[in-house]
Tab-separated table of C-alpha atoms in Angstrom:
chain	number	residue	atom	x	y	z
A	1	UNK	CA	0.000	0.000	0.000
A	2	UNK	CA	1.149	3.342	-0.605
A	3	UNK	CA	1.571	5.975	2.196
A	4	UNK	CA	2.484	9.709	2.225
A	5	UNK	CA	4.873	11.036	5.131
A	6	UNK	CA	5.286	14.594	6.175
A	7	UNK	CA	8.373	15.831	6.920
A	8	UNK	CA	9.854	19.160	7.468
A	9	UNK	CA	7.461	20.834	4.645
A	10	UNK	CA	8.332	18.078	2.316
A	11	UNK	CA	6.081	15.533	1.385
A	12	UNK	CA	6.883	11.988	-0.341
A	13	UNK	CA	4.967	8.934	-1.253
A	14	UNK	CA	6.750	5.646	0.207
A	15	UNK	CA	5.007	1.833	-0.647
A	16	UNK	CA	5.489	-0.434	1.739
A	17	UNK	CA	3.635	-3.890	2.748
A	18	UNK	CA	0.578	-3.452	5.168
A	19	UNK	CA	1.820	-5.538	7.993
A	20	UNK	CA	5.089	-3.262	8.164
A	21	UNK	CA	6.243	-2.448	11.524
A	22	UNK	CA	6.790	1.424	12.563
A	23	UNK	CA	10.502	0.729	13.371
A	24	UNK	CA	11.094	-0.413	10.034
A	25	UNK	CA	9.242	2.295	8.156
A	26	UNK	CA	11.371	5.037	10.247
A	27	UNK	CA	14.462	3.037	8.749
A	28	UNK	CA	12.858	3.920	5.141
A	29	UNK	CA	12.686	7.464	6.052
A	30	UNK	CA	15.654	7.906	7.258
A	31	UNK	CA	16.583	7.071	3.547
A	32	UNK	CA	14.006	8.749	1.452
A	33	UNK	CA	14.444	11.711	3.278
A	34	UNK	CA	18.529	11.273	4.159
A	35	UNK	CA	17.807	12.650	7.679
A	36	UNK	CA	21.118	12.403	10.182
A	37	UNK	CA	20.781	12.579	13.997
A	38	UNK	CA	23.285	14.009	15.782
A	39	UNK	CA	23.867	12.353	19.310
A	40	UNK	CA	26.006	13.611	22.160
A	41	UNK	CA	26.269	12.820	25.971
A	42	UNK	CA	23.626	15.231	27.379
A	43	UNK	CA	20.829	15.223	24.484
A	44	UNK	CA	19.343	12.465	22.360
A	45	UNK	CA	17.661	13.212	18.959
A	46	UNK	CA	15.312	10.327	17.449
A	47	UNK	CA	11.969	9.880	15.090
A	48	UNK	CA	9.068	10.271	15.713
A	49	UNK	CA	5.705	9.199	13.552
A	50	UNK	CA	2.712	9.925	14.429
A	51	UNK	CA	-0.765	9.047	12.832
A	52	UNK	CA	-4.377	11.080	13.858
A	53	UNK	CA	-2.429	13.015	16.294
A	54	UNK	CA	-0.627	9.935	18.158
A	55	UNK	CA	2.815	8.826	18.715
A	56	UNK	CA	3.813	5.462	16.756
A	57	UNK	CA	5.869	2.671	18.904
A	58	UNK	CA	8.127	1.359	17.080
A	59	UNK	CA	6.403	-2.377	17.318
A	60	UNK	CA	3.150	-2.182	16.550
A	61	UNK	CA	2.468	-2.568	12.673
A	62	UNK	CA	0.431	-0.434	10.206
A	63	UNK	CA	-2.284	-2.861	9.847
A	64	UNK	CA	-3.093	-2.991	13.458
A	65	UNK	CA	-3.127	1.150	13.611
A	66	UNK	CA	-5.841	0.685	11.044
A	67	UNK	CA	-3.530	2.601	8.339
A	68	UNK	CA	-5.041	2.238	5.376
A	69	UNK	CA	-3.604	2.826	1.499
A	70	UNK	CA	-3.236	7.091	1.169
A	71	UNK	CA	-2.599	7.626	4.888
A	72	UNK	CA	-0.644	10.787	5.968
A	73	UNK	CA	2.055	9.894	8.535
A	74	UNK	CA	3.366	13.094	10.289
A	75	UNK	CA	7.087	12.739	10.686
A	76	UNK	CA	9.202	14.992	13.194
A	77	UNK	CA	12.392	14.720	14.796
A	78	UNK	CA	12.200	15.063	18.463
A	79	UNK	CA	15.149	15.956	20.833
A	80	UNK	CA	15.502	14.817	24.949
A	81	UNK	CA	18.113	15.244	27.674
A	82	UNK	CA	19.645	11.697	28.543
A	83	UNK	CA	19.306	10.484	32.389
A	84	UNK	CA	22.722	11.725	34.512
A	85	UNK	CA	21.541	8.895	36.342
A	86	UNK	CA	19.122	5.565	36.084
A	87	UNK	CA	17.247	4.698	39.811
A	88	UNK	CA	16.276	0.789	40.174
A	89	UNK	CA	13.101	0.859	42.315
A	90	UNK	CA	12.816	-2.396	44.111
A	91	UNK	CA	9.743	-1.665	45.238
A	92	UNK	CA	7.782	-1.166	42.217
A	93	UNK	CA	10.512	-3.271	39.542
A	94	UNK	CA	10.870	-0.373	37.829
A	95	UNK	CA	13.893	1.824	36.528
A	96	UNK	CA	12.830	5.428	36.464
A	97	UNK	CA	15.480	8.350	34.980
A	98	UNK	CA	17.061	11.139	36.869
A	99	UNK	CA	17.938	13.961	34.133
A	100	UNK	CA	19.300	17.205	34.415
A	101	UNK	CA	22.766	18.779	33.892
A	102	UNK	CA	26.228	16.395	34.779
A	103	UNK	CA	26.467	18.863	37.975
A	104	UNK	CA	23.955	16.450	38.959
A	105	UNK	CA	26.947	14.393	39.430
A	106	UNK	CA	28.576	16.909	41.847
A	107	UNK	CA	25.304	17.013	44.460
A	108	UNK	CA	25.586	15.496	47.912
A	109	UNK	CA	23.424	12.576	48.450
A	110	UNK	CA	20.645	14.277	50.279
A	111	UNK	CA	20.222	16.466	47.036
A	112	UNK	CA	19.945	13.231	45.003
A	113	UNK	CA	17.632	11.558	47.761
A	114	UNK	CA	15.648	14.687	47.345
A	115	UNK	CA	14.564	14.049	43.723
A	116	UNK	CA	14.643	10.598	43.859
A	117	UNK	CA	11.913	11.258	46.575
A	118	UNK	CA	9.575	13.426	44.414
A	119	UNK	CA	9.923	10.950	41.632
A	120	UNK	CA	8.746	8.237	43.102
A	121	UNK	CA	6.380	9.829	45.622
A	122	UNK	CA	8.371	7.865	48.823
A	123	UNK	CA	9.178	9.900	51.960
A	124	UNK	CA	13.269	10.096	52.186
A	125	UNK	CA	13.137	8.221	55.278
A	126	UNK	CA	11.292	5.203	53.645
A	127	UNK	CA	14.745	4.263	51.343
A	128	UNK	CA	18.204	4.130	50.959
A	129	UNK	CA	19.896	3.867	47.650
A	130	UNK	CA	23.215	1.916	46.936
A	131	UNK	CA	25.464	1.218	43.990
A	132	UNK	CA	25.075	-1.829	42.233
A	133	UNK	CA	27.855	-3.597	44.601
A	134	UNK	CA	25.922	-2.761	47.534
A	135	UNK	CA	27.786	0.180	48.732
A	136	UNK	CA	25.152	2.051	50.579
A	137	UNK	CA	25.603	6.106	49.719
A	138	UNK	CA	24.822	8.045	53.109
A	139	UNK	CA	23.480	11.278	53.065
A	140	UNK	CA	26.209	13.610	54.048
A	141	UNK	CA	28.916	12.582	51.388
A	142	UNK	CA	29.332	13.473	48.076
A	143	UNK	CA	28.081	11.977	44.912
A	144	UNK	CA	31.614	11.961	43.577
A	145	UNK	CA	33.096	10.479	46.968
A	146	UNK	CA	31.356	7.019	45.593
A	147	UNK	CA	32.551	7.641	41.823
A	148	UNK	CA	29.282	7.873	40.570
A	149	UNK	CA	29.763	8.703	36.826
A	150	UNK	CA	27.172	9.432	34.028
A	151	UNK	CA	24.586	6.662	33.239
A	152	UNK	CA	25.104	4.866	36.553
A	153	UNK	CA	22.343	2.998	38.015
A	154	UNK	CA	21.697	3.127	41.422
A	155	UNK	CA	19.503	0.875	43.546
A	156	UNK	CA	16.499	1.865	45.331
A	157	UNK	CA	16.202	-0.312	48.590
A	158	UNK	CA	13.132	0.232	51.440
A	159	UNK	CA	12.625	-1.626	54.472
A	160	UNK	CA	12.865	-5.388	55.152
A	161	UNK	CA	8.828	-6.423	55.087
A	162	UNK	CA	7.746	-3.062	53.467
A	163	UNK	CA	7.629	-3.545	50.454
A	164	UNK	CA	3.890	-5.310	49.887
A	165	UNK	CA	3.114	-2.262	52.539
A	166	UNK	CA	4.410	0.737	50.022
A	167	UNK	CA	2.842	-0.972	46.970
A	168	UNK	CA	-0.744	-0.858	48.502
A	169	UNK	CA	0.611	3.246	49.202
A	170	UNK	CA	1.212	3.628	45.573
A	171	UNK	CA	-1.736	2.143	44.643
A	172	UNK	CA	-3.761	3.489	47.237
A	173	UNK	CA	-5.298	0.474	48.163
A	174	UNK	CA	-6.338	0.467	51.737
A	175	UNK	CA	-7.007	-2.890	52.543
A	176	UNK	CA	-3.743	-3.712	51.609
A	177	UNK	CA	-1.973	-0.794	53.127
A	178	UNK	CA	-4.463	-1.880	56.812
A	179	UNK	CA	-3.260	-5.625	56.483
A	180	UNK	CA	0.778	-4.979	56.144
A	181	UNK	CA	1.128	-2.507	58.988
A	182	UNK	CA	3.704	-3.370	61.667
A	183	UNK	CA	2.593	-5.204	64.735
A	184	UNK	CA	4.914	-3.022	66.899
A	185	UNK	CA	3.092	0.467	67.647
A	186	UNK	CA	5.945	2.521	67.047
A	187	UNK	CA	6.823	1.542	64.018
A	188	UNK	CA	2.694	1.458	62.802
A	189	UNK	CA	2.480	4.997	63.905
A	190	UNK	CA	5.420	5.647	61.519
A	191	UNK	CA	3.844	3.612	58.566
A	192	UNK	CA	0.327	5.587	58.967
A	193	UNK	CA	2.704	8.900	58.179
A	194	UNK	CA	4.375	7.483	55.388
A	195	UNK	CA	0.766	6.247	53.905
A	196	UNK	CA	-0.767	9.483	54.526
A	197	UNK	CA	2.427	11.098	52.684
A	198	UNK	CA	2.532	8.730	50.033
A	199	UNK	CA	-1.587	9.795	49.387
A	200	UNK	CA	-1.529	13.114	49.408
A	201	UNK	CA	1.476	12.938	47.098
A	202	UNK	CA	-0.337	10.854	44.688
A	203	UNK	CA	-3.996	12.026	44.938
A	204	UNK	CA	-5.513	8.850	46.438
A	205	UNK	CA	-8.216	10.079	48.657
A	206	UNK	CA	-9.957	6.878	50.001
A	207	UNK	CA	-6.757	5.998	51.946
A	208	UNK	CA	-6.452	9.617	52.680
A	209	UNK	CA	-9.727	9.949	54.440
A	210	UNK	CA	-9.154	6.794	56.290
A	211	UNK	CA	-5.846	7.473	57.816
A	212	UNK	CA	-7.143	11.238	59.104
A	213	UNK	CA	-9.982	9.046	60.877
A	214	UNK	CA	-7.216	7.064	62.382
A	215	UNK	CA	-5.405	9.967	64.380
A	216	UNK	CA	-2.987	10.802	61.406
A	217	UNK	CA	-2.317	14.439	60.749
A	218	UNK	CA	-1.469	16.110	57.749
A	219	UNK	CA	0.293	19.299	59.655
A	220	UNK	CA	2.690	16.127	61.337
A	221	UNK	CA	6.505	15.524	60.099
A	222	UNK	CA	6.694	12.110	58.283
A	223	UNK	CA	9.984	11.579	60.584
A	224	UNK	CA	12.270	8.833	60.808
A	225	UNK	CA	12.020	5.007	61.804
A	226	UNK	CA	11.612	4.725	65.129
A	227	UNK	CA	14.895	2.341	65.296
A	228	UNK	CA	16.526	5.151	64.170
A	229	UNK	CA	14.920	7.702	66.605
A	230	UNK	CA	18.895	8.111	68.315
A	231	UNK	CA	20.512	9.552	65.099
A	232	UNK	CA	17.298	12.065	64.044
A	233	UNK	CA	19.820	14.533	64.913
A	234	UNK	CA	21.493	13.876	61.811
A	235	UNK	CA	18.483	12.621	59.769
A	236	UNK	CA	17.804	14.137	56.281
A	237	UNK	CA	16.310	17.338	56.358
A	238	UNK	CA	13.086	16.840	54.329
A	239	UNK	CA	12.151	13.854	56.957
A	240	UNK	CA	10.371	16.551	58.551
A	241	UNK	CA	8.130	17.080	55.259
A	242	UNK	CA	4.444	16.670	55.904
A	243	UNK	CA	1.960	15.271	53.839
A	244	UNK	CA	-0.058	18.695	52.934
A	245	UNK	CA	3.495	20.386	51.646
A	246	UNK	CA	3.736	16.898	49.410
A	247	UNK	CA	0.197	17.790	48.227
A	248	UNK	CA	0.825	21.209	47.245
A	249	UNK	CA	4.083	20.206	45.187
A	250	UNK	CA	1.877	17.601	43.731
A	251	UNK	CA	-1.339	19.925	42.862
A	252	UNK	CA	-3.190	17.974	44.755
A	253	UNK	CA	-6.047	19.721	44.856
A	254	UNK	CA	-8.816	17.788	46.517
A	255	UNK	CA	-6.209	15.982	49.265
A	256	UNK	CA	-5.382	19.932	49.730
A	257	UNK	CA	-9.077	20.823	50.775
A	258	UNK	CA	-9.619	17.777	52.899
A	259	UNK	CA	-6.603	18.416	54.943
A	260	UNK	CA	-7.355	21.695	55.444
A	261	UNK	CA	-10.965	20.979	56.393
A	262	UNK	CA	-9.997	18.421	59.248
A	263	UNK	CA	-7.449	20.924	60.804
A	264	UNK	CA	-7.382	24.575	59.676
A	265	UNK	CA	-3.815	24.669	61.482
A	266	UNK	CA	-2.309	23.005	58.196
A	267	UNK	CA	-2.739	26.735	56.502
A	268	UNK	CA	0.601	27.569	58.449
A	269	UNK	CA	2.567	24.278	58.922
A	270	UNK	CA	6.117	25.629	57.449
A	271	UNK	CA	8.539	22.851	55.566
A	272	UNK	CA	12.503	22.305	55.938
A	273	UNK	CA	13.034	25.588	54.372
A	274	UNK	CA	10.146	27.738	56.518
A	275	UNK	CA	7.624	28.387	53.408
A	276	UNK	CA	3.857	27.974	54.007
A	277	UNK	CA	1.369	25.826	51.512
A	278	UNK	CA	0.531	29.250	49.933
A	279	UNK	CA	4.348	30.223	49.245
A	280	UNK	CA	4.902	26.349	47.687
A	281	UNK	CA	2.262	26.429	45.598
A	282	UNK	CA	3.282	30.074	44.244
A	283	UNK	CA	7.162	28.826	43.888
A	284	UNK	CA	5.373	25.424	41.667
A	285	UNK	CA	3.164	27.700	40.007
A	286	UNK	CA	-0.178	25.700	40.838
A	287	UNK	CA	-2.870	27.964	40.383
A	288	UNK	CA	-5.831	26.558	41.623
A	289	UNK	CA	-4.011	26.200	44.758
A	290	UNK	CA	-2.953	29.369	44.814
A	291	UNK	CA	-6.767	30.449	44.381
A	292	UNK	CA	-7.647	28.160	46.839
A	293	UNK	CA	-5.090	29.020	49.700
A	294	UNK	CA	-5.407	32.369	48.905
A	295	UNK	CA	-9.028	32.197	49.765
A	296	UNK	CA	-8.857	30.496	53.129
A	297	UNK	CA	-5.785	32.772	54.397
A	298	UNK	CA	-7.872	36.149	53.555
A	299	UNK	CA	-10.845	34.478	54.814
A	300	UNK	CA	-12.685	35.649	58.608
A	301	UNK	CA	-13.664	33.058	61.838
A	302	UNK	CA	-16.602	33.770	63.016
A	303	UNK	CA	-16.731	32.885	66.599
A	304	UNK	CA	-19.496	33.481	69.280
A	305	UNK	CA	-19.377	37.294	69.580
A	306	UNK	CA	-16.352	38.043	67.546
A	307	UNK	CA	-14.815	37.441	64.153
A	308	UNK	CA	-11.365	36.840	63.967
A	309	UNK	CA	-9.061	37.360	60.877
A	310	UNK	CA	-7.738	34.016	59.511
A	311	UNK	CA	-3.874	34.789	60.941
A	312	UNK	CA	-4.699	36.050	63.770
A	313	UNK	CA	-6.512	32.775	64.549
A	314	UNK	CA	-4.093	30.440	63.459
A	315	UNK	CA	-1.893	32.223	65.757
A	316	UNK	CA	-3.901	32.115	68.398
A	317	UNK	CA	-4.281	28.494	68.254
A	318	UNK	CA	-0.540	27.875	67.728
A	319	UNK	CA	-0.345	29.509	71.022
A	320	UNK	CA	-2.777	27.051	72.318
A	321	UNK	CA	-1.150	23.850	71.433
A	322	UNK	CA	2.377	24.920	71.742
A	323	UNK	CA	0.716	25.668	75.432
A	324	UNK	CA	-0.811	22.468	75.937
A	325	UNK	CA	2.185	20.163	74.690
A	326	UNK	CA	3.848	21.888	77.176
A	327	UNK	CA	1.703	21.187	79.749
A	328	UNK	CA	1.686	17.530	79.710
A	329	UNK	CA	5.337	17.621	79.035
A	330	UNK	CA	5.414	18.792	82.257
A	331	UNK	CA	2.521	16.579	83.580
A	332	UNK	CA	4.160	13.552	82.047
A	333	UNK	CA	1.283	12.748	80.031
A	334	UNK	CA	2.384	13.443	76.687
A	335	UNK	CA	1.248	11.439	73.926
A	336	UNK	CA	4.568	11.481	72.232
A	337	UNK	CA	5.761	9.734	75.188
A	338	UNK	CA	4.309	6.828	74.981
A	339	UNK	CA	5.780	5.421	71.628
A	340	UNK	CA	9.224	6.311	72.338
A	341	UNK	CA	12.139	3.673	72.077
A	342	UNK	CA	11.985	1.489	75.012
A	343	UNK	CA	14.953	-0.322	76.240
A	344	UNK	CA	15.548	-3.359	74.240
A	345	UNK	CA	13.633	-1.823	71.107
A	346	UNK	CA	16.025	-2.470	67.761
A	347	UNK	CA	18.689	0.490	68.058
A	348	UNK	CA	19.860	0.960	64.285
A	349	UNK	CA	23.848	3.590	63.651
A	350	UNK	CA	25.311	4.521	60.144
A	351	UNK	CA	28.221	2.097	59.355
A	352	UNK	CA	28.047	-0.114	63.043
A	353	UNK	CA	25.419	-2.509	61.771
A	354	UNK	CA	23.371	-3.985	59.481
A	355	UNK	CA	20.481	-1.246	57.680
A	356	UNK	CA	17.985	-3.666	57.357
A	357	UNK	CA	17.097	-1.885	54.206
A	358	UNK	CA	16.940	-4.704	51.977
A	359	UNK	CA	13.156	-4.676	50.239
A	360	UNK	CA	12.580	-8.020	51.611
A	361	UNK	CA	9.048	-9.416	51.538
A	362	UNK	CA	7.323	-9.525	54.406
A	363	UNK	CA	7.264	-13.433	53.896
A	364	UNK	CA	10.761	-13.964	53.661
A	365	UNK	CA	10.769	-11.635	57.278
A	366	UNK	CA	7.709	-14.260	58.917
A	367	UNK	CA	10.194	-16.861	57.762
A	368	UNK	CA	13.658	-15.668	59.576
A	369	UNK	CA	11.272	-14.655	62.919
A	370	UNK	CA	10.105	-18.165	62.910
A	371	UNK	CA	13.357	-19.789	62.104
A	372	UNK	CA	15.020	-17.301	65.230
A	373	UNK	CA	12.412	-18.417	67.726
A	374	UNK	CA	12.001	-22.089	66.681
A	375	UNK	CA	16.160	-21.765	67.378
A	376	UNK	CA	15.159	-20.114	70.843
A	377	UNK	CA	12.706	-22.635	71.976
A	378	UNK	CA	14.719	-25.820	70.588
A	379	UNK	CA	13.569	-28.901	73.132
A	380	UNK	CA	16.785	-29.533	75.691
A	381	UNK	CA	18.831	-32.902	74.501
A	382	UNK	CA	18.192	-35.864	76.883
A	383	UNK	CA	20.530	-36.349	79.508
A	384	UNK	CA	23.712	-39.301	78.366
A	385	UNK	CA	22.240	-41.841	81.106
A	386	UNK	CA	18.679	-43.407	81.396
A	387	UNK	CA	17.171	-43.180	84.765
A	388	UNK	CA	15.501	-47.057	85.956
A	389	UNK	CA	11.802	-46.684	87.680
A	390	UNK	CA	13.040	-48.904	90.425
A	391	UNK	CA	15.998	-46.815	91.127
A	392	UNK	CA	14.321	-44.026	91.861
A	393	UNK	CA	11.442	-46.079	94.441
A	394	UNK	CA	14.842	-47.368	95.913
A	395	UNK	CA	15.892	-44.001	96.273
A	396	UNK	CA	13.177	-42.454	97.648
A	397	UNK	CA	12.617	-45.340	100.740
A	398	UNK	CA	16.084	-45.051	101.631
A	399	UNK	CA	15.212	-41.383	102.051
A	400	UNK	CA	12.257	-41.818	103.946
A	401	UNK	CA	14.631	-44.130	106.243
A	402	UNK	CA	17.282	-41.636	106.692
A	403	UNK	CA	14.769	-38.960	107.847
A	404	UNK	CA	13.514	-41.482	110.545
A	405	UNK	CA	16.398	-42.407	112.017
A	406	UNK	CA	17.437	-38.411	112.032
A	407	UNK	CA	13.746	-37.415	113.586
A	408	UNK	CA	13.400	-40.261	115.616
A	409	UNK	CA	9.432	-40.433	115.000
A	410	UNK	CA	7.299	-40.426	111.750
A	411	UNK	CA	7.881	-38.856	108.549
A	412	UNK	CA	6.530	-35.699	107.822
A	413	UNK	CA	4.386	-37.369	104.848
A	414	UNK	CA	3.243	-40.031	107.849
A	415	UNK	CA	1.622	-37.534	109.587
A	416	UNK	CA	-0.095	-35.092	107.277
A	417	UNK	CA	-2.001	-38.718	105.748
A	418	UNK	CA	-2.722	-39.880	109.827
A	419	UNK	CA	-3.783	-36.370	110.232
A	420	UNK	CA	-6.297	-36.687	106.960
A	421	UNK	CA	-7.422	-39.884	108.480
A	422	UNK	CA	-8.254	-38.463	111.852
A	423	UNK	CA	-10.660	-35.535	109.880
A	424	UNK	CA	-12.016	-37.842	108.169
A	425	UNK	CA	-13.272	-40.170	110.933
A	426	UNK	CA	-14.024	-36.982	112.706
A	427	UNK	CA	-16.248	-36.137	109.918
A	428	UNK	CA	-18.458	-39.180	109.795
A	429	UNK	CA	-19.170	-39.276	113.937
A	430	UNK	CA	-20.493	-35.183	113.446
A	431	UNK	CA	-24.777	-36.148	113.064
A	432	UNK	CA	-25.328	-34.898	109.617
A	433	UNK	CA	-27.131	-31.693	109.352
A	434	UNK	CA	-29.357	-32.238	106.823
């Protein structure tokens, strides 16, 4: 069949069988029309045909785009920057790019861990990431300390057992998210952050709405693992990101209005570099939260006898919970006290043991626990020499003689049974009451 491609302004009639594939027929254009991409190491020119206003892969064939004979095929050469670096997610199986500039190359690790984390919507104190020999790549180093050089790809490692637990997160699937949550409460508390981060990030509001009905706030830092809790001194600095500044960089519009609903307090919960929601969402250029934020901030309380501007009252009630949390600091009954490290709780320190961030299943996890405590509770081996019945009835009379001969009068067990005897006899010459 006979086709006509469009390229720059030119147009040329090519035949070519109907069950051709669209890598092929950019082969015969590149001849028809001698076209010559240039390559270098930062940009990538290619082909790209397109039919009704779609972009061709280059394995499907004609015949199953439904191009028939006298089709126009739309030709263009397109240009992209190529990945500084590729990031293996193990908890998704995926290999996502990193591009930019090569001073990508000359960032600290945070900085990396920083876009890695808005790529893939994780909290940065849900993953580490590693070079391909395992060399774990800590946050206050250098990208060039570990050699890192253009094209590498580095791994993308979260939890041991977490993994099931951050795919229901991606996919915002509750019931799997509720079934996969830690059994200790420490660590659960942390996973409910992550989850509510993870949602507002992504836009899934059924798992949103549920974990605000479970005590989560938006206004709350995501944190870091509780077995980390002793080296939060020296934690990454967007683990104290909460969820509503991941909606706003997101445009999450909806998750922005339902967080702000439950707790109007959100309006003025600052990130790691002390801007509001209003001031991300003007640096992102998202509108509609802009409009929407905007709105709220310039808004009036009404309260019983008085109306309060909107900053005045979320400065007043700053006031009032910095005030309480104080309080029952003081009183010992604050609630932040009661899921902190405990002694013997896991104690995890850069370089002195093992991370435990692996992206294990949660199976292969059940499986060690058992095989630890099946190890603890292993039955005692039976003692080298058999012990006779009779031996021990020979014991125990020559026992009961040695005590005799010592007391001079009965044995102990002697007299408790003469004693039951004696009740008893008592008991049947009492007349019967009845």
């Amino acid at each position: 069949m006979r086709v006509f491609v469009y390229f720059e302004g030119s147009c040329e009639p090519l035949d070519i069988p109907s069950d051709q594939t669209v890598g092929a027929l950019k082969h015969l254009v590149k001849e028809t029309f001698l076209v010559q991409l240039s390559d270098d190491e930062q940009v990538r020119h290619y082909l790209e045909l397109s039919y009704g206003g779609a972009a061709l892969q280059d394995s499907w064939t004609l015949s199953d785009l439904t191009v028939t004979s006298g089709s126009a095929i739309r030709c263009l050469i397109k240009r992209e920057r190529r990945p500084v670096i590729h990031v293996f997610n193990a908890v998704t199986g995926e290999t996502f790019p990193v591009v930019g500039s090569e001073a990508i190359l000359h960032m600290s690790v945070a900085g990396l861990k920083t876009m890695v984390s808005v790529k893939s919507g994780l909290p940065v104190s849900t993953f580490r990431l590693s070079r391909p020999k395992d060399v774990q790549l800590y946050d206050c180093n250098q990208l060039q300390d570990y050699a890192i050089e253009l094209g590498t790809t580095l791994r993308l490692d979260t939890w041991d057992g977490w993994v099931e637990f951050l795919r229901g997160c991606l996919l915002g699937q509750r019931l799997t998210v509720q079934s996969h949550l830690s059994e200790e409460r420490t660590v659960m508390r942390f996973q409910l952050r992550v989850a509510l981060y993870i949602a507002a990030s992504l836009g899934h509001l059924d798992l949103a709405g549920w974990l605000l009905e479970k005590r989560v706030h938006a206004e709350e830092p995501v944190g870091v693992h509780p077995y980390r809790q002793w080296c939060h001194q020296t934690a990454h600095r967007d683990a104290i990101k909460c969820p509503i500044h991941a909606a706003v960089e997101s445009s999450q519009l909806q998750i922005l209005k339902l967080f702000i609903a439950k707790n109007l307090l959100a309006l003025a919960c600052r990130d790691p570099v002390g801007r509001d929601p209003l001031k991300i969402a003007i640096q992102h250029g998202h509108r509609d939260c802009v409009r929407y934020l905007a709105n709220k901030i310039c808004s009036v309380i009404s309260l019983p006898n008085m109306s309060l501007p909107m900053r005045v009252y979320l400065q007043m009630k700053y006031w009032v919970r910095v005030g309480q949390k104080r309080a029952a600091s003081k009183l010992l009954l604050s609630t932040s006290a009661a899921v902190k490290d405990r002694v013997g709780g896991m104690l995890l320190v850069d370089g002195f043991n093992q991370p435990q961030m692996s992206s294990k299943s949660r199976k292969a996890e059940t499986k060690l626990k058992r095989g630890i405590r099946a190890k603890a509770l292993r039955h005692l081996p039976p003692i080298s020499k058999s012990v006779n019945p009779g031996d021990l009835e020979e014991t125990q009379k020559r026992w009961k003689q040695d005590v005799k001969h010592m007391d001079g009068g009965p044995e102990m067990g002697d007299s408790i049974l003469f004693r039951g005897s004696t009740v008893a006899e008592h008991q049947e010459k009492m007349p019967s009451t009845s």
